Structures are given as C-alpha cells and as structure tokens.
Amino acid sequence: MTDAQETAADAALRTTGGGPPDDDVPANGLPTPLLAPREGVPPVVETADALAEVIAAFAAGTGPVAVDAERASGYRYGQRAYLVQLRRAGAGTALIDPVGCPDLSGLGEALAGTEWILHAATQDLPCLRDIGMRPTSLFDTELAGRLAGFPRVGLGAMVESVLGYALEKGHSAVDWSTRPLPEPWLRYAALDVELLVDLRDALEAELDRQGKLEWARQEFDAIAAAPPAPPRKDPWRRTSGMHKVRRRRQMAVVRELWTARDRVAQRRDVSPGKVLSDAAIVEAALAVPVNLAALTALTGFGHRMGRRQLEQWQAAVDRARALPENELPQPGQQPAGPPPPRAWADKDPVAAARLSAARAAVSALAEELNLPQENLITPDTVRRVCWEPPSPADPDRVAAALTGHGARPWQVELVTPLLVKALAATA
C-alpha cells in the first residue's frame, strides 16, 4: 500500500459519506466497483425553472463543489460543453444540459468564493467559461496526483489507487451531443463527481504529509487566474502531416483546403475531421491536382464523396494554384525564443553545455522529490534561461528570470540554485 493509500484509508471517506462500511470491503483486495450514485441518477436539468432550483440548492450547500463537463470532441465543431455535472454536500448531484440552459452565470455567481474541485481543470475550464462558470479558487485532483508522485493520474486510476473504488469508464468518448442522453451515460457522468470531494481530501492530506501542499495551492491559484488562451495564429499549420509539405504552393493548398473545411464544419456543427481528414488535405497538397479527375484519384477523395463535395475541394485547390507568388504563405516562422535543443550544439556549444547541465540537475531533483520534471519547472523555461542567461547569473537575477517566464514561487525557490550552479559551471 502506498503512503497516499494509507492516508486515504485513514480518511475513511468521511466527507460525502460514500462507499460501504469497512466490513463490505472485498477480502481479495480488489477495488470495489462503483455502479451507481448513492442517491440514484438525478434528472437532467434543461429548463430555467429546474435550473433555478439547482442554483438555490447549491448556494445553500456547504463545502467545496465537485465539477465536471462532457464535450463532444471528435463529433461536433468546437469544444462546447454538452453536460455539466456538479456535486456538493447538502445539495447532492446535479446534471445540467447546457443546450437547454446555455447561460449558467447565475450558478457561477451562486458558487462565487467556493472552492471548485476538477480533474484536469485546464481541459474543462474553457468550455465552462463559455457558459458563464468561472471559479475563483480550485483544487485539481489530476495535478495534485502528479505533485504527489502518482504514476497514473487519470480519474479512474486515482479513485482506484487512493480510494479503492473502480469507476466505469466505458462512455468517456461517446457523442455527448446526443439527445436524449441514454441513462447509462448519465449514470457514468454522475459517478465522475461522486467521489471527487473524497479524492480531494485524501490528496490534500497526502500533499501535506509530503510537504507539497503549498506548492499545489500555488499551482491551483495560477490555473484559476490564467486568462483564456489567445487564438492560434495560422491554425492550418497544425494540420497533421504538415511536416511533409515543403513548397509554398503546397502550403497554400493546405491553407485553402483547411479554411474551406473549417467553414463547412462550423456550418454543419461537426468535427472538421468528419468533413475531410488531415491526411486527405496533405495528400492533395503534395499532388496539387489540376482537375476533378486527378483529385478523385487521391486517397481520401474517393467514390464515396459526392460530386458537389469534390467540386468544393477542387475549387480550394484551384484558388491555391492561382495565387501569385507574393501571396503564397511563407515557411513557418521559428517561434519566439530559443531554437530547438538539437540545434544548440551547432549554433552555440556553450549554451548547449549549459542546457545539458541544467537538465541533469532538474531531472535529479525531480526524481528526489518524486514528481514529474515538467511540474518542477517547464522545459521551455529552462531552455529560455539557458539560451539567454542573465548577466551576471547570480541567484537574484536567475530568480527574476524564472519569475518572468511564469514560474511560481515554490519553483523559483527550488530551481534557482540548480540553474545558478549550471550556469556558473559552464561559464
């Protein structure tokens, strides 16, 4: 049994009253299957009146609130929420349909000042913000698991290893835009928040035991305060297989096909990959077909595709073929910051030596602290400091550089001595 499991066993699932008493724990040591929410599956909230009742109930509840959201990734355009699940002591569990109730700002206001518990918060926060739900404080059980040194931090794995329960995860990739939602899906969704409060409490105790609780709090505060990510520049450049496309005319084909596909996907509210695959876009870019017959011969544009569809894709290719040279896209610009590490030895051998020393020191400390290197400090931050180190590279200036790149105080405190030593050794 791990230290975290012992902590959880001592906690005995006090917070939400979940789980069987000790004499119901299987003698074989296997996790107990969690088959249904303790109060049953609640009805889906899809009207203003029902939502008002939920808001009142959760406003009157006590303690933190467990929150989760289900999207229809791979089925629908964008990343909107199609179901929101919540659980709070005194309020029970609620399943809210954001299609019928698209504005949940009233619920968000009712929970202002309450700690939200989410698993992998950065995945759900964007779609929650879109419907008016913005936490002021949170506890991320996935990130807590990483900081505590758990090798597997998925929700099912965490609930099993920490609390001893097996969650049914068979519906994680279904089309949550389906209406009405089948009862087994709703049961699965309700179970996702059933034990989040218990998991949070056990992980908090474990982080405190390891002396990492303040680190976690700083990480959670940073997530809650982070602004929404800006729109990506030239998102078409992220087409899978883009590395095969070398010529500017071919890049123009990718851009035109990607843009045309995006318009169709948005209009039809379907995932872009269901309209036209990335592989087909790259195939057309490499071939630059001159007519419909040539396009149809390519993989991804076969006989199953209707003529009107084929014509719209060929029109996109034709637009790219007709562009003057000065309007063709340029090769992808190197992102701001240092070059890829593989190029350092040729561009700046001294910087390469700094990076090698810094990486080794960070890796050793992360192993000693039993947490992933990227949670101790992001690799990008290490690269930036090593590529353009402050002068002189004393502790104050190195600490200021780390802070300027977004490192939290606990990271600055731990990593600054390592980087000062690495930079001095390779000066």
PDB file of C-alpha atoms in Angstrom, residues 15-262:
ATOM      1  CA  THR A  15     -16.750  13.950   3.513  1.00  0.00           C
ATOM      2  CA  THR A  16     -19.539  12.683   1.298  1.00  0.00           C
ATOM      3  CA  GLY A  17     -20.467   9.544   3.164  1.00  0.00           C
ATOM      4  CA  GLY A  18     -19.712   7.429   0.113  1.00  0.00           C
ATOM      5  CA  GLY A  19     -18.660   3.844  -0.019  1.00  0.00           C
ATOM      6  CA  PRO A  20     -19.503   0.777   2.023  1.00  0.00           C
ATOM      7  CA  PRO A  21     -18.501   0.341   5.650  1.00  0.00           C
ATOM      8  CA  ASP A  22     -15.249  -1.453   6.352  1.00  0.00           C
ATOM      9  CA  ASP A  23     -16.907  -4.858   6.617  1.00  0.00           C
ATOM     10  CA  ASP A  24     -18.104  -4.542   2.999  1.00  0.00           C
ATOM     11  CA  VAL A  25     -14.589  -4.118   1.574  1.00  0.00           C
ATOM     12  CA  PRO A  26     -13.754  -7.160  -0.599  1.00  0.00           C
ATOM     13  CA  ALA A  27     -11.424  -9.598   1.136  1.00  0.00           C
ATOM     14  CA  ASN A  28      -9.462 -10.172  -2.071  1.00  0.00           C
ATOM     15  CA  GLY A  29      -8.139  -6.592  -2.022  1.00  0.00           C
ATOM     16  CA  LEU A  30      -9.607  -5.745  -5.405  1.00  0.00           C
ATOM     17  CA  PRO A  31     -11.249  -2.332  -5.896  1.00  0.00           C
ATOM     18  CA  THR A  32     -14.947  -2.099  -5.148  1.00  0.00           C
ATOM     19  CA  PRO A  33     -16.986  -1.437  -8.324  1.00  0.00           C
ATOM     20  CA  LEU A  34     -18.898   1.826  -8.049  1.00  0.00           C
ATOM     21  CA  LEU A  35     -22.039   1.013 -10.019  1.00  0.00           C
ATOM     22  CA  ALA A  36     -24.476   3.838  -9.231  1.00  0.00           C
ATOM     23  CA  PRO A  37     -24.604   7.212  -7.456  1.00  0.00           C
ATOM     24  CA  ARG A  38     -25.684   6.904  -3.829  1.00  0.00           C
ATOM     25  CA  GLU A  39     -28.900   8.915  -4.391  1.00  0.00           C
ATOM     26  CA  GLY A  40     -29.502   7.463  -7.852  1.00  0.00           C
ATOM     27  CA  VAL A  41     -29.169   9.251 -11.196  1.00  0.00           C
ATOM     28  CA  PRO A  42     -30.755  12.717 -10.954  1.00  0.00           C
ATOM     29  CA  PRO A  43     -32.982  14.045 -13.753  1.00  0.00           C
ATOM     30  CA  VAL A  44     -31.274  16.220 -16.338  1.00  0.00           C
ATOM     31  CA  VAL A  45     -31.789  19.946 -15.732  1.00  0.00           C
ATOM     32  CA  GLU A  46     -32.882  21.514 -19.021  1.00  0.00           C
ATOM     33  CA  THR A  47     -35.338  24.291 -18.142  1.00  0.00           C
ATOM     34  CA  ALA A  48     -34.990  27.681 -16.479  1.00  0.00           C
ATOM     35  CA  ASP A  49     -37.226  26.653 -13.559  1.00  0.00           C
ATOM     36  CA  ALA A  50     -35.251  23.481 -12.888  1.00  0.00           C
ATOM     37  CA  LEU A  51     -32.008  25.442 -13.123  1.00  0.00           C
ATOM     38  CA  ALA A  52     -33.257  27.972 -10.576  1.00  0.00           C
ATOM     39  CA  GLU A  53     -33.919  25.128  -8.126  1.00  0.00           C
ATOM     40  CA  VAL A  54     -30.400  23.771  -8.636  1.00  0.00           C
ATOM     41  CA  ILE A  55     -28.868  27.215  -8.124  1.00  0.00           C
ATOM     42  CA  ALA A  56     -30.751  27.626  -4.850  1.00  0.00           C
ATOM     43  CA  ALA A  57     -29.762  24.156  -3.655  1.00  0.00           C
ATOM     44  CA  PHE A  58     -26.074  24.585  -4.444  1.00  0.00           C
ATOM     45  CA  ALA A  59     -25.991  28.085  -2.971  1.00  0.00           C
ATOM     46  CA  ALA A  60     -27.299  26.577   0.275  1.00  0.00           C
ATOM     47  CA  GLY A  61     -24.845  23.687   0.173  1.00  0.00           C
ATOM     48  CA  THR A  62     -21.648  23.506   2.197  1.00  0.00           C
ATOM     49  CA  GLY A  63     -18.004  22.836   1.456  1.00  0.00           C
ATOM     50  CA  PRO A  64     -16.303  22.601  -1.930  1.00  0.00           C
ATOM     51  CA  VAL A  65     -18.179  21.708  -5.106  1.00  0.00           C
ATOM     52  CA  ALA A  66     -17.135  18.938  -7.483  1.00  0.00           C
ATOM     53  CA  VAL A  67     -17.451  19.988 -11.123  1.00  0.00           C
ATOM     54  CA  ASP A  68     -17.049  18.145 -14.424  1.00  0.00           C
ATOM     55  CA  ALA A  69     -18.079  18.750 -18.022  1.00  0.00           C
ATOM     56  CA  GLU A  70     -18.617  16.479 -21.010  1.00  0.00           C
ATOM     57  CA  ARG A  71     -17.820  17.614 -24.551  1.00  0.00           C
ATOM     58  CA  ALA A  72     -18.398  16.022 -27.941  1.00  0.00           C
ATOM     59  CA  SER A  73     -14.819  16.087 -29.189  1.00  0.00           C
ATOM     60  CA  GLY A  74     -14.490  14.280 -32.484  1.00  0.00           C
ATOM     61  CA  TYR A  75     -18.203  14.654 -33.196  1.00  0.00           C
ATOM     62  CA  ARG A  76     -19.072  18.371 -33.052  1.00  0.00           C
ATOM     63  CA  TYR A  77     -17.358  21.592 -34.063  1.00  0.00           C
ATOM     64  CA  GLY A  78     -15.521  23.307 -31.229  1.00  0.00           C
ATOM     65  CA  GLN A  79     -15.200  22.306 -27.596  1.00  0.00           C
ATOM     66  CA  ARG A  80     -18.501  23.401 -26.056  1.00  0.00           C
ATOM     67  CA  ALA A  81     -19.946  21.608 -23.040  1.00  0.00           C
ATOM     68  CA  TYR A  82     -22.913  19.291 -23.597  1.00  0.00           C
ATOM     69  CA  LEU A  83     -23.345  18.237 -19.981  1.00  0.00           C
ATOM     70  CA  VAL A  84     -22.203  19.778 -16.697  1.00  0.00           C
ATOM     71  CA  GLN A  85     -22.067  17.680 -13.534  1.00  0.00           C
ATOM     72  CA  LEU A  86     -21.850  19.087 -10.017  1.00  0.00           C
ATOM     73  CA  ARG A  87     -21.922  17.657  -6.515  1.00  0.00           C
ATOM     74  CA  ARG A  88     -21.881  19.438  -3.154  1.00  0.00           C
ATOM     75  CA  ALA A  89     -22.651  18.470   0.413  1.00  0.00           C
ATOM     76  CA  GLY A  90     -26.230  19.418   1.197  1.00  0.00           C
ATOM     77  CA  ALA A  91     -27.156  19.714  -2.485  1.00  0.00           C
ATOM     78  CA  GLY A  92     -26.416  16.274  -3.889  1.00  0.00           C
ATOM     79  CA  THR A  93     -25.607  15.780  -7.570  1.00  0.00           C
ATOM     80  CA  ALA A  94     -26.933  17.822 -10.489  1.00  0.00           C
ATOM     81  CA  LEU A  95     -26.706  17.074 -14.214  1.00  0.00           C
ATOM     82  CA  ILE A  96     -27.260  20.221 -16.298  1.00  0.00           C
ATOM     83  CA  ASP A  97     -27.851  20.353 -20.050  1.00  0.00           C
ATOM     84  CA  PRO A  98     -26.096  23.472 -21.429  1.00  0.00           C
ATOM     85  CA  VAL A  99     -28.094  23.135 -24.652  1.00  0.00           C
ATOM     86  CA  GLY A 100     -31.358  23.769 -22.807  1.00  0.00           C
ATOM     87  CA  CYS A 101     -29.677  26.057 -20.249  1.00  0.00           C
ATOM     88  CA  PRO A 102     -26.925  27.859 -22.191  1.00  0.00           C
ATOM     89  CA  ASP A 103     -26.304  30.547 -19.550  1.00  0.00           C
ATOM     90  CA  LEU A 104     -25.026  29.202 -16.240  1.00  0.00           C
ATOM     91  CA  SER A 105     -23.646  32.512 -14.992  1.00  0.00           C
ATOM     92  CA  GLY A 106     -26.266  32.513 -12.208  1.00  0.00           C
ATOM     93  CA  LEU A 107     -24.904  29.193 -10.979  1.00  0.00           C
ATOM     94  CA  GLY A 108     -21.372  30.512 -11.253  1.00  0.00           C
ATOM     95  CA  GLU A 109     -22.314  33.529  -9.140  1.00  0.00           C
ATOM     96  CA  ALA A 110     -24.006  31.323  -6.552  1.00  0.00           C
ATOM     97  CA  LEU A 111     -20.735  29.402  -6.189  1.00  0.00           C
ATOM     98  CA  ALA A 112     -18.521  32.514  -6.009  1.00  0.00           C
ATOM     99  CA  GLY A 113     -15.902  32.074  -3.306  1.00  0.00           C
ATOM    100  CA  THR A 114     -16.465  28.308  -3.188  1.00  0.00           C
ATOM    101  CA  GLU A 115     -13.573  26.004  -3.980  1.00  0.00           C
ATOM    102  CA  TRP A 116     -14.218  24.016  -7.172  1.00  0.00           C
ATOM    103  CA  ILE A 117     -12.797  20.523  -7.475  1.00  0.00           C
ATOM    104  CA  LEU A 118     -11.979  19.483 -11.034  1.00  0.00           C
ATOM    105  CA  HIS A 119      -9.908  16.686 -12.542  1.00  0.00           C
ATOM    106  CA  ALA A 120      -7.561  18.062 -15.236  1.00  0.00           C
ATOM    107  CA  ALA A 121      -9.010  21.547 -14.787  1.00  0.00           C
ATOM    108  CA  THR A 122      -7.379  23.098 -17.854  1.00  0.00           C
ATOM    109  CA  GLN A 123      -9.392  20.755 -20.089  1.00  0.00           C
ATOM    110  CA  ASP A 124     -12.791  21.784 -18.715  1.00  0.00           C
ATOM    111  CA  LEU A 125     -12.301  25.431 -17.759  1.00  0.00           C
ATOM    112  CA  PRO A 126     -12.543  26.843 -21.333  1.00  0.00           C
ATOM    113  CA  CYS A 127     -15.954  25.276 -22.017  1.00  0.00           C
ATOM    114  CA  LEU A 128     -17.180  26.183 -18.516  1.00  0.00           C
ATOM    115  CA  ARG A 129     -16.141  29.805 -19.013  1.00  0.00           C
ATOM    116  CA  ASP A 130     -18.112  29.876 -22.264  1.00  0.00           C
ATOM    117  CA  ILE A 131     -21.332  29.225 -20.323  1.00  0.00           C
ATOM    118  CA  GLY A 132     -20.588  31.672 -17.515  1.00  0.00           C
ATOM    119  CA  MET A 133     -18.866  29.488 -14.926  1.00  0.00           C
ATOM    120  CA  ARG A 134     -15.531  30.838 -13.673  1.00  0.00           C
ATOM    121  CA  PRO A 135     -14.020  29.571 -10.412  1.00  0.00           C
ATOM    122  CA  THR A 136     -12.134  31.945  -8.147  1.00  0.00           C
ATOM    123  CA  SER A 137     -10.384  29.045  -6.395  1.00  0.00           C
ATOM    124  CA  LEU A 138      -9.977  25.409  -7.343  1.00  0.00           C
ATOM    125  CA  PHE A 139      -8.395  22.080  -6.489  1.00  0.00           C
ATOM    126  CA  ASP A 140      -7.192  19.998  -9.436  1.00  0.00           C
ATOM    127  CA  THR A 141      -7.088  16.338  -8.458  1.00  0.00           C
ATOM    128  CA  GLU A 142      -5.050  15.324 -11.520  1.00  0.00           C
ATOM    129  CA  LEU A 143      -2.365  17.926 -10.847  1.00  0.00           C
ATOM    130  CA  ALA A 144      -2.412  17.020  -7.155  1.00  0.00           C
ATOM    131  CA  GLY A 145      -1.735  13.426  -8.155  1.00  0.00           C
ATOM    132  CA  ARG A 146       1.218  14.491 -10.288  1.00  0.00           C
ATOM    133  CA  LEU A 147       2.728  16.552  -7.486  1.00  0.00           C
ATOM    134  CA  ALA A 148       2.204  13.679  -5.040  1.00  0.00           C
ATOM    135  CA  GLY A 149       4.113  11.336  -7.340  1.00  0.00           C
ATOM    136  CA  PHE A 150       1.371   9.026  -8.570  1.00  0.00           C
ATOM    137  CA  PRO A 151       2.428   7.204 -11.764  1.00  0.00           C
ATOM    138  CA  ARG A 152      -1.140   7.134 -13.167  1.00  0.00           C
ATOM    139  CA  VAL A 153      -3.282  10.233 -12.724  1.00  0.00           C
ATOM    140  CA  GLY A 154      -6.422   9.562 -14.766  1.00  0.00           C
ATOM    141  CA  LEU A 155      -9.590   9.910 -12.701  1.00  0.00           C
ATOM    142  CA  GLY A 156     -10.333   6.182 -12.718  1.00  0.00           C
ATOM    143  CA  ALA A 157      -6.778   5.279 -11.731  1.00  0.00           C
ATOM    144  CA  MET A 158      -6.714   7.885  -8.957  1.00  0.00           C
ATOM    145  CA  VAL A 159     -10.054   6.849  -7.470  1.00  0.00           C
ATOM    146  CA  GLU A 160      -8.941   3.230  -7.548  1.00  0.00           C
ATOM    147  CA  SER A 161      -5.459   3.712  -6.057  1.00  0.00           C
ATOM    148  CA  VAL A 162      -6.441   6.331  -3.464  1.00  0.00           C
ATOM    149  CA  LEU A 163      -9.997   5.393  -2.500  1.00  0.00           C
ATOM    150  CA  GLY A 164     -10.244   1.751  -3.534  1.00  0.00           C
ATOM    151  CA  TYR A 165     -13.180   2.107  -5.951  1.00  0.00           C
ATOM    152  CA  ALA A 166     -13.425   1.161  -9.617  1.00  0.00           C
ATOM    153  CA  LEU A 167     -15.223   3.671 -11.844  1.00  0.00           C
ATOM    154  CA  GLU A 168     -16.909   2.512 -15.033  1.00  0.00           C
ATOM    155  CA  LYS A 169     -15.176   4.455 -17.837  1.00  0.00           C
ATOM    156  CA  GLY A 170     -16.829   2.979 -20.900  1.00  0.00           C
ATOM    157  CA  HIS A 171     -18.583   6.170 -22.037  1.00  0.00           C
ATOM    158  CA  SER A 172     -15.735   8.688 -21.976  1.00  0.00           C
ATOM    159  CA  ALA A 173     -15.542   9.028 -25.776  1.00  0.00           C
ATOM    160  CA  VAL A 174     -19.236   8.945 -26.713  1.00  0.00           C
ATOM    161  CA  ASP A 175     -21.094  11.723 -28.554  1.00  0.00           C
ATOM    162  CA  TRP A 176     -22.383  13.819 -25.654  1.00  0.00           C
ATOM    163  CA  SER A 177     -24.402  15.994 -28.044  1.00  0.00           C
ATOM    164  CA  THR A 178     -26.827  13.046 -28.396  1.00  0.00           C
ATOM    165  CA  ARG A 179     -30.328  13.870 -27.190  1.00  0.00           C
ATOM    166  CA  PRO A 180     -31.868  12.419 -25.155  1.00  0.00           C
ATOM    167  CA  LEU A 181     -28.779  11.183 -23.324  1.00  0.00           C
ATOM    168  CA  PRO A 182     -29.037   7.450 -22.534  1.00  0.00           C
ATOM    169  CA  GLU A 183     -29.410   6.536 -18.875  1.00  0.00           C
ATOM    170  CA  PRO A 184     -26.110   4.563 -18.723  1.00  0.00           C
ATOM    171  CA  TRP A 185     -24.269   7.681 -19.935  1.00  0.00           C
ATOM    172  CA  LEU A 186     -25.954   9.817 -17.288  1.00  0.00           C
ATOM    173  CA  ARG A 187     -25.029   7.304 -14.605  1.00  0.00           C
ATOM    174  CA  TYR A 188     -21.407   7.394 -15.789  1.00  0.00           C
ATOM    175  CA  ALA A 189     -21.466  11.212 -15.756  1.00  0.00           C
ATOM    176  CA  ALA A 190     -22.869  11.364 -12.227  1.00  0.00           C
ATOM    177  CA  LEU A 191     -20.243   8.927 -10.980  1.00  0.00           C
ATOM    178  CA  ASP A 192     -17.482  11.199 -12.284  1.00  0.00           C
ATOM    179  CA  VAL A 193     -18.261  13.686  -9.497  1.00  0.00           C
ATOM    180  CA  GLU A 194     -19.446  11.155  -6.913  1.00  0.00           C
ATOM    181  CA  LEU A 195     -16.100  10.803  -5.138  1.00  0.00           C
ATOM    182  CA  LEU A 196     -14.224  13.939  -6.209  1.00  0.00           C
ATOM    183  CA  VAL A 197     -14.592  15.541  -2.779  1.00  0.00           C
ATOM    184  CA  ASP A 198     -13.270  12.402  -1.101  1.00  0.00           C
ATOM    185  CA  LEU A 199     -10.389  12.230  -3.559  1.00  0.00           C
ATOM    186  CA  ARG A 200      -9.581  15.886  -2.954  1.00  0.00           C
ATOM    187  CA  ASP A 201      -9.466  15.397   0.822  1.00  0.00           C
ATOM    188  CA  ALA A 202      -7.215  12.337   0.612  1.00  0.00           C
ATOM    189  CA  LEU A 203      -4.846  14.063  -1.820  1.00  0.00           C
ATOM    190  CA  GLU A 204      -4.708  17.205   0.313  1.00  0.00           C
ATOM    191  CA  ALA A 205      -3.675  15.082   3.294  1.00  0.00           C
ATOM    192  CA  GLU A 206      -1.048  13.289   1.222  1.00  0.00           C
ATOM    193  CA  LEU A 207       0.384  16.534  -0.191  1.00  0.00           C
ATOM    194  CA  ASP A 208       0.522  17.965   3.314  1.00  0.00           C
ATOM    195  CA  ARG A 209       2.351  14.863   4.552  1.00  0.00           C
ATOM    196  CA  GLN A 210       4.907  15.241   1.758  1.00  0.00           C
ATOM    197  CA  GLY A 211       5.365  18.966   2.398  1.00  0.00           C
ATOM    198  CA  LYS A 212       3.939  19.836  -1.039  1.00  0.00           C
ATOM    199  CA  LEU A 213       0.580  21.341  -0.162  1.00  0.00           C
ATOM    200  CA  GLU A 214       1.734  24.931  -0.562  1.00  0.00           C
ATOM    201  CA  TRP A 215       3.210  24.033  -3.963  1.00  0.00           C
ATOM    202  CA  ALA A 216      -0.154  22.657  -5.033  1.00  0.00           C
ATOM    203  CA  ARG A 217      -2.006  25.724  -3.801  1.00  0.00           C
ATOM    204  CA  GLN A 218       0.257  27.980  -5.859  1.00  0.00           C
ATOM    205  CA  GLU A 219      -0.348  25.826  -8.937  1.00  0.00           C
ATOM    206  CA  PHE A 220      -4.120  25.861  -8.431  1.00  0.00           C
ATOM    207  CA  ASP A 221      -4.146  29.638  -7.972  1.00  0.00           C
ATOM    208  CA  ALA A 222      -2.175  30.058 -11.191  1.00  0.00           C
ATOM    209  CA  ILE A 223      -4.692  27.940 -13.126  1.00  0.00           C
ATOM    210  CA  ALA A 224      -7.666  29.845 -11.718  1.00  0.00           C
ATOM    211  CA  ALA A 225      -6.079  33.221 -12.526  1.00  0.00           C
ATOM    212  CA  ALA A 226      -4.826  32.334 -16.010  1.00  0.00           C
ATOM    213  CA  PRO A 227      -6.545  34.271 -18.831  1.00  0.00           C
ATOM    214  CA  PRO A 228      -8.123  32.381 -21.746  1.00  0.00           C
ATOM    215  CA  ALA A 229      -5.609  31.222 -24.330  1.00  0.00           C
ATOM    216  CA  PRO A 230      -5.392  33.573 -27.331  1.00  0.00           C
ATOM    217  CA  PRO A 231      -6.496  32.230 -30.732  1.00  0.00           C
ATOM    218  CA  ARG A 232      -3.777  30.317 -32.522  1.00  0.00           C
ATOM    219  CA  LYS A 233      -2.037  32.120 -35.359  1.00  0.00           C
ATOM    220  CA  ASP A 234      -2.293  30.247 -38.675  1.00  0.00           C
ATOM    221  CA  PRO A 235      -4.039  27.200 -37.178  1.00  0.00           C
ATOM    222  CA  TRP A 236      -3.856  25.467 -40.572  1.00  0.00           C
ATOM    223  CA  ARG A 237      -0.137  24.971 -39.962  1.00  0.00           C
ATOM    224  CA  ARG A 238      -1.036  22.434 -37.274  1.00  0.00           C
ATOM    225  CA  THR A 239      -2.545  20.046 -39.840  1.00  0.00           C
ATOM    226  CA  SER A 240      -1.328  16.545 -39.047  1.00  0.00           C
ATOM    227  CA  GLY A 241       1.360  15.544 -41.549  1.00  0.00           C
ATOM    228  CA  MET A 242       2.293  19.155 -42.300  1.00  0.00           C
ATOM    229  CA  HIS A 243       5.986  18.271 -41.987  1.00  0.00           C
ATOM    230  CA  LYS A 244       5.740  16.568 -45.402  1.00  0.00           C
ATOM    231  CA  VAL A 245       4.692  19.805 -47.091  1.00  0.00           C
ATOM    232  CA  ARG A 246       7.797  21.712 -48.206  1.00  0.00           C
ATOM    233  CA  ARG A 247       6.859  24.039 -51.058  1.00  0.00           C
ATOM    234  CA  ARG A 248       4.993  27.303 -50.659  1.00  0.00           C
ATOM    235  CA  ARG A 249       2.410  26.416 -53.320  1.00  0.00           C
ATOM    236  CA  GLN A 250       1.682  23.188 -51.472  1.00  0.00           C
ATOM    237  CA  MET A 251       1.331  25.153 -48.240  1.00  0.00           C
ATOM    238  CA  ALA A 252      -1.228  27.345 -49.989  1.00  0.00           C
ATOM    239  CA  VAL A 253      -3.230  24.224 -50.871  1.00  0.00           C
ATOM    240  CA  VAL A 254      -3.237  23.160 -47.214  1.00  0.00           C
ATOM    241  CA  ARG A 255      -4.349  26.626 -46.152  1.00  0.00           C
ATOM    242  CA  GLU A 256      -7.197  26.812 -48.680  1.00  0.00           C
ATOM    243  CA  LEU A 257      -8.460  23.290 -48.011  1.00  0.00           C
ATOM    244  CA  TRP A 258      -8.200  23.753 -44.228  1.00  0.00           C
ATOM    245  CA  THR A 259     -10.123  27.035 -44.401  1.00  0.00           C
ATOM    246  CA  ALA A 260     -12.817  25.595 -46.663  1.00  0.00           C
ATOM    247  CA  ARG A 261     -13.169  22.555 -44.410  1.00  0.00           C
ATOM    248  CA  ASP A 262     -13.429  24.739 -41.313  1.00  0.00           C
TER     249      ASP A 262
END
